[in-house]
XYZ file of C-alpha atoms in Angstrom:
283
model
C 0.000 0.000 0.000
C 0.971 3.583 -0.541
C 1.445 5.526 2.373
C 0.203 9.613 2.409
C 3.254 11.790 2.288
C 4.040 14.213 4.502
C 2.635 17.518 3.666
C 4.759 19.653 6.210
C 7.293 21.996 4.895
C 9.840 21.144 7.403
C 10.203 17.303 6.595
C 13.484 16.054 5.637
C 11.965 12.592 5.020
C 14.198 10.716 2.282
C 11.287 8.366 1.124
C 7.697 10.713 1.240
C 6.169 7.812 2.051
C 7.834 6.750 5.457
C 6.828 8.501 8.436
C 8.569 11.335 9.046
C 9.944 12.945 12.959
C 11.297 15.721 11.995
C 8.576 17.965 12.086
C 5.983 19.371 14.512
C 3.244 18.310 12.437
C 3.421 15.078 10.350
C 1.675 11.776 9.052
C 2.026 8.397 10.537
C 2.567 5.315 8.309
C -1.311 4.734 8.982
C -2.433 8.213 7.898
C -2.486 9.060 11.024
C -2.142 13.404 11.344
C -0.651 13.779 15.153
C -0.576 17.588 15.977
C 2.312 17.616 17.656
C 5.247 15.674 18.875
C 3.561 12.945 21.319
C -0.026 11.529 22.434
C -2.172 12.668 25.437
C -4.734 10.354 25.018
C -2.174 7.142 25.402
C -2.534 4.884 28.410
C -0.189 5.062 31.485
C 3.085 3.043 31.462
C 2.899 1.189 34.827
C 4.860 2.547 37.366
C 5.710 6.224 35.657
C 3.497 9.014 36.000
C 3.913 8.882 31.973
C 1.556 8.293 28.934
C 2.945 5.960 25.810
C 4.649 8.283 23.821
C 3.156 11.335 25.953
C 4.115 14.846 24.193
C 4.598 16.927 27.679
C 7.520 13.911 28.969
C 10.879 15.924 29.170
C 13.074 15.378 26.176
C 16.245 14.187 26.896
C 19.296 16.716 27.621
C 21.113 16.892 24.197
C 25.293 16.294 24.986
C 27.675 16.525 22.106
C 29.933 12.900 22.489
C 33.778 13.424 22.851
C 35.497 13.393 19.190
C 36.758 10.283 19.701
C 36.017 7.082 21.972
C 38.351 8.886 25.098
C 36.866 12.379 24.360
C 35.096 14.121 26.943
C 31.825 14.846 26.091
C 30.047 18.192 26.696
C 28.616 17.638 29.840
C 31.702 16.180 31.258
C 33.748 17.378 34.613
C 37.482 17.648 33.832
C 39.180 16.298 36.666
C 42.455 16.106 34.720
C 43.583 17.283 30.932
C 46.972 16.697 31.190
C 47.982 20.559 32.152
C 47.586 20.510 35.996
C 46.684 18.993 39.144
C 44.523 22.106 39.867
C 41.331 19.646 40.605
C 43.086 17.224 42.926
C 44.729 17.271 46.711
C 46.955 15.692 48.745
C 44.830 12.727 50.835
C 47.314 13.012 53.648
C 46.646 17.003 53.960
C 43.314 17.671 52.517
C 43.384 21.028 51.009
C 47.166 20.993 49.869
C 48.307 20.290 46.560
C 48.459 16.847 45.005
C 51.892 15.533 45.811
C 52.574 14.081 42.079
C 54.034 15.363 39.264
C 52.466 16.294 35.710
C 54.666 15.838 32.492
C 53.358 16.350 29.103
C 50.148 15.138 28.769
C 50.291 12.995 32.111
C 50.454 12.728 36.057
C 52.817 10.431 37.338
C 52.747 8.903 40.771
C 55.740 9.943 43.309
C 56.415 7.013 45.555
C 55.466 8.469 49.609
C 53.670 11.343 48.896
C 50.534 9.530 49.359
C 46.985 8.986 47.796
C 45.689 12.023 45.567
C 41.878 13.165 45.424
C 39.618 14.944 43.638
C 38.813 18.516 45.459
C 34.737 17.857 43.858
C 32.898 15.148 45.063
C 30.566 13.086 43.328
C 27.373 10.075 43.491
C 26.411 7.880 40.781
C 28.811 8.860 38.262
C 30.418 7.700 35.258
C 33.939 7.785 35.020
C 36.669 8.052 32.001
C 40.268 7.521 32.981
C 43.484 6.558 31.057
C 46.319 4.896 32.980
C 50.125 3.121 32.129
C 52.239 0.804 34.063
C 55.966 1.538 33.931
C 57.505 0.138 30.663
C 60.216 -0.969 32.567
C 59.007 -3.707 34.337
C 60.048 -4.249 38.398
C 58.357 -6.394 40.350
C 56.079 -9.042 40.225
C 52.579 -9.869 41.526
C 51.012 -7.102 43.715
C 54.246 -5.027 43.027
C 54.223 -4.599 39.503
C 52.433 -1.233 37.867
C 50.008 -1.331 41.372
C 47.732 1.651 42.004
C 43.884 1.876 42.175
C 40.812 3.526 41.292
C 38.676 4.282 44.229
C 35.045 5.760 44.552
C 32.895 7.484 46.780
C 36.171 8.296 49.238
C 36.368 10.174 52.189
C 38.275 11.139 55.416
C 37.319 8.107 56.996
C 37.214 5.484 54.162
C 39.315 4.787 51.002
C 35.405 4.111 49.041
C 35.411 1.356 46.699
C 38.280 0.334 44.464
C 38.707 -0.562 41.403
C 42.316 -2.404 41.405
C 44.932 -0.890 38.834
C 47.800 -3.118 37.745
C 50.059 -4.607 35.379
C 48.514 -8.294 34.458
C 50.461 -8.494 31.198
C 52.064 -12.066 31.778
C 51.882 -11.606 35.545
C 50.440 -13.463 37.433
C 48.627 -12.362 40.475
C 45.504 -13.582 43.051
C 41.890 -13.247 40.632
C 40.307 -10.578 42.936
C 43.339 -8.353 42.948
C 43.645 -8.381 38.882
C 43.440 -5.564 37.011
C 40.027 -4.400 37.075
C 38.944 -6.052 39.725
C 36.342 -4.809 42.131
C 38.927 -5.592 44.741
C 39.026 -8.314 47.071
C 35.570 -8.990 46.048
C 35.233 -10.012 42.232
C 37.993 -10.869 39.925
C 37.034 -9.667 36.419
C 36.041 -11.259 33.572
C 38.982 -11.036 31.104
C 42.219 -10.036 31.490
C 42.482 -7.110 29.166
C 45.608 -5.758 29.732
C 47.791 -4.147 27.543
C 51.888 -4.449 27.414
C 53.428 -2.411 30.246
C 53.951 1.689 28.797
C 51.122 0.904 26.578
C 48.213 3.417 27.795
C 44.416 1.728 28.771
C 41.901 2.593 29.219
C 38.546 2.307 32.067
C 35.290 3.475 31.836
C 33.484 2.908 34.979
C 29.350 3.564 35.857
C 29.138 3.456 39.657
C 25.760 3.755 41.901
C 26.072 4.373 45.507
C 24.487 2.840 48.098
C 21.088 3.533 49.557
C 21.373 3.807 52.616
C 17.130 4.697 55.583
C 17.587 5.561 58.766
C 20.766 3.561 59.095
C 19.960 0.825 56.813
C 21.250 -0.283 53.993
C 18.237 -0.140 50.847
C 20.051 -0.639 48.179
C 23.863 -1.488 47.595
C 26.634 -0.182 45.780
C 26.305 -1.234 42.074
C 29.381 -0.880 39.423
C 30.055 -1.630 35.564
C 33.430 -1.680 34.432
C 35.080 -1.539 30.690
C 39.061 -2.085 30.045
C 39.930 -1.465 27.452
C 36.710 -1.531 25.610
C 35.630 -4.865 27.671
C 33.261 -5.658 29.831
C 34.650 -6.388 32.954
C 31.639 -6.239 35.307
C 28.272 -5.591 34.330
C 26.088 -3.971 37.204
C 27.986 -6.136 39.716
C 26.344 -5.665 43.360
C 29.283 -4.724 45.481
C 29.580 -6.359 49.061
C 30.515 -2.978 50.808
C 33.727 -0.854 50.776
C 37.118 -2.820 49.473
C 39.387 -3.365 52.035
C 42.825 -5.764 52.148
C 42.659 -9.165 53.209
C 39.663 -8.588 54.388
C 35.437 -8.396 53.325
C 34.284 -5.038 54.446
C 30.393 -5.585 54.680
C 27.869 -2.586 54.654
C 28.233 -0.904 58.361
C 27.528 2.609 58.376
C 26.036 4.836 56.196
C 28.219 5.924 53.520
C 28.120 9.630 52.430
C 25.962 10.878 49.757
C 28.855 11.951 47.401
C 32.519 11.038 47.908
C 35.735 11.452 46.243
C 37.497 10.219 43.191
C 40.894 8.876 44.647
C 44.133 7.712 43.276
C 46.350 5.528 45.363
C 50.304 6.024 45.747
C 50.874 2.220 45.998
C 55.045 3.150 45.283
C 55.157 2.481 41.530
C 55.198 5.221 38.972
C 52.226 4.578 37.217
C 50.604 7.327 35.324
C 47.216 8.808 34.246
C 45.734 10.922 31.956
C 42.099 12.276 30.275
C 40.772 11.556 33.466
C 36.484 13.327 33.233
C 33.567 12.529 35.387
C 29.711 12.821 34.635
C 27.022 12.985 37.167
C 24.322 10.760 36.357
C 20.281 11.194 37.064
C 17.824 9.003 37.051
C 15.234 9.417 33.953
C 13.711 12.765 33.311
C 16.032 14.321 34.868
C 14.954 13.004 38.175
């Protein structure tokens, strides 16, 4: 069957006879003439105070995507672009400088001047951060290329870590792997590159819910190396700890730090960016 074209002068339809959403005012594949961008007469989608397809439903925040896979996209918190370590402090000083150093496009960690954090703090987030083990490899296990990734830090706990390390033909315990929620879940593939090569970790984290002192809801976290999936939504146990299973306590706050741990080998970072995430409509 033919289907009615589209008889509004703002349609950029290729084929007249598809249905067009590009204009205010167009024709369905049916015939149908909607007079504007939505129903109101739809029913209610269970559990949303929303209509199928209702027209007054917030549109989605438009964000321009980084210019490549690494890029930063509009929306985006810089937390480092390789020219300073303006956004970060010293974890054994809050308030002071970051102890490490920043050459060319990079920050580098200097063994004993202790963890780094971000000076913003953040909840459910999604994180973009480039990192490099020493190509000259020292060390083995636990002491080769070791640092970490941690969220939702503060003064009285080091948050939830994400392990950082070189795994490239080293051989280590599963739940202290690269990529690892640590001490908890080992991940699913090694994906490391050779030591000096830069990687890559894009992390979605969701805090914990936490009612009258009571845990709700735990801490949730997906995790990509490299452009792998390490961990998909994996329900964390509570905050990481060492040789030991830190189970949910006390409350944790509301927002927390981004930290990076001095662990004594140089390991480096770079096009490090955060973005707050909300819940749908903006909610």
């Amino acid at each position: 069957m033919a289907y009615p074209p589209c008889v509004t002068a703002s349609c950029r339809t290729v084929d007249p006879g598809t249905f067009c959403a590009t204009s205010p005012e167009h024709v369905s594949r049916k015939g149908f003439k909607m007079g504007k961008l939505g129903y109101d007469d739809t029913e209610f989608i269970t559990g949303q105070p929303w209509r199928v397809h209702d027209s007054k439903r917030p549109v989605p925040p438009v964000v321009t995507p980084g210019a490549d896979g690494g890029g930063a996209p509009s929306d985006a918190v810089i937390l480092f672009d390789g020219s300073d370590l303006n956004e970060w402090e010293s974890c054994k000083e809050p308030g002071t400088d970051a102890g490490w150093k920043v050459e060319s496009d990079f920050m580098e960690v200097v063994k004993g001047t202790g963890d780094i954090q971000t000076r913003k703090r953040f909840g459910d987030c999604q994180l973009h951060i480039e990192w490099a083990t020493p190509e000259v490899v020292e060390g083995e296990s636990q002491g080769r290329g070791n640092s970490g990734v941690f969220l939702l830090a503060d003064e009285n706990r080091s948050g939830y870590e994400i392990q950082v390390l070189d795994c490239y033909d080293n051989p280590t315990y599963a739940d202290g792997s690269a990529g690892s929620i640590y001490g908890q879940y080992p991940p699913l593939v090694n994906a490391c590159r050779k030591p000096g090569e830069w990687q890559s970790y894009d992390i979605i984290f969701e805090t914990p819910i936490w009612d009258e002192g009571w845990i709700v809801s735990p801490a949730f976290v997906t995790v990509m190396h490299n452009g792998l999936l390490l961990h998909h939504r994996q329900e964390c146990m509570g905050p990481t700890g060492h040789r030991s299973v830190n189970r949910y306590a006390s409350p944790d706050p509301d927002v927390g730090a981004l930290r990076l741990q001095d662990h004594g080998n140089p390991v480096r970072f770079r096009n490090v960016w955060m973005r707050p995430l909300f819940g749908y409509d903006g909610t």
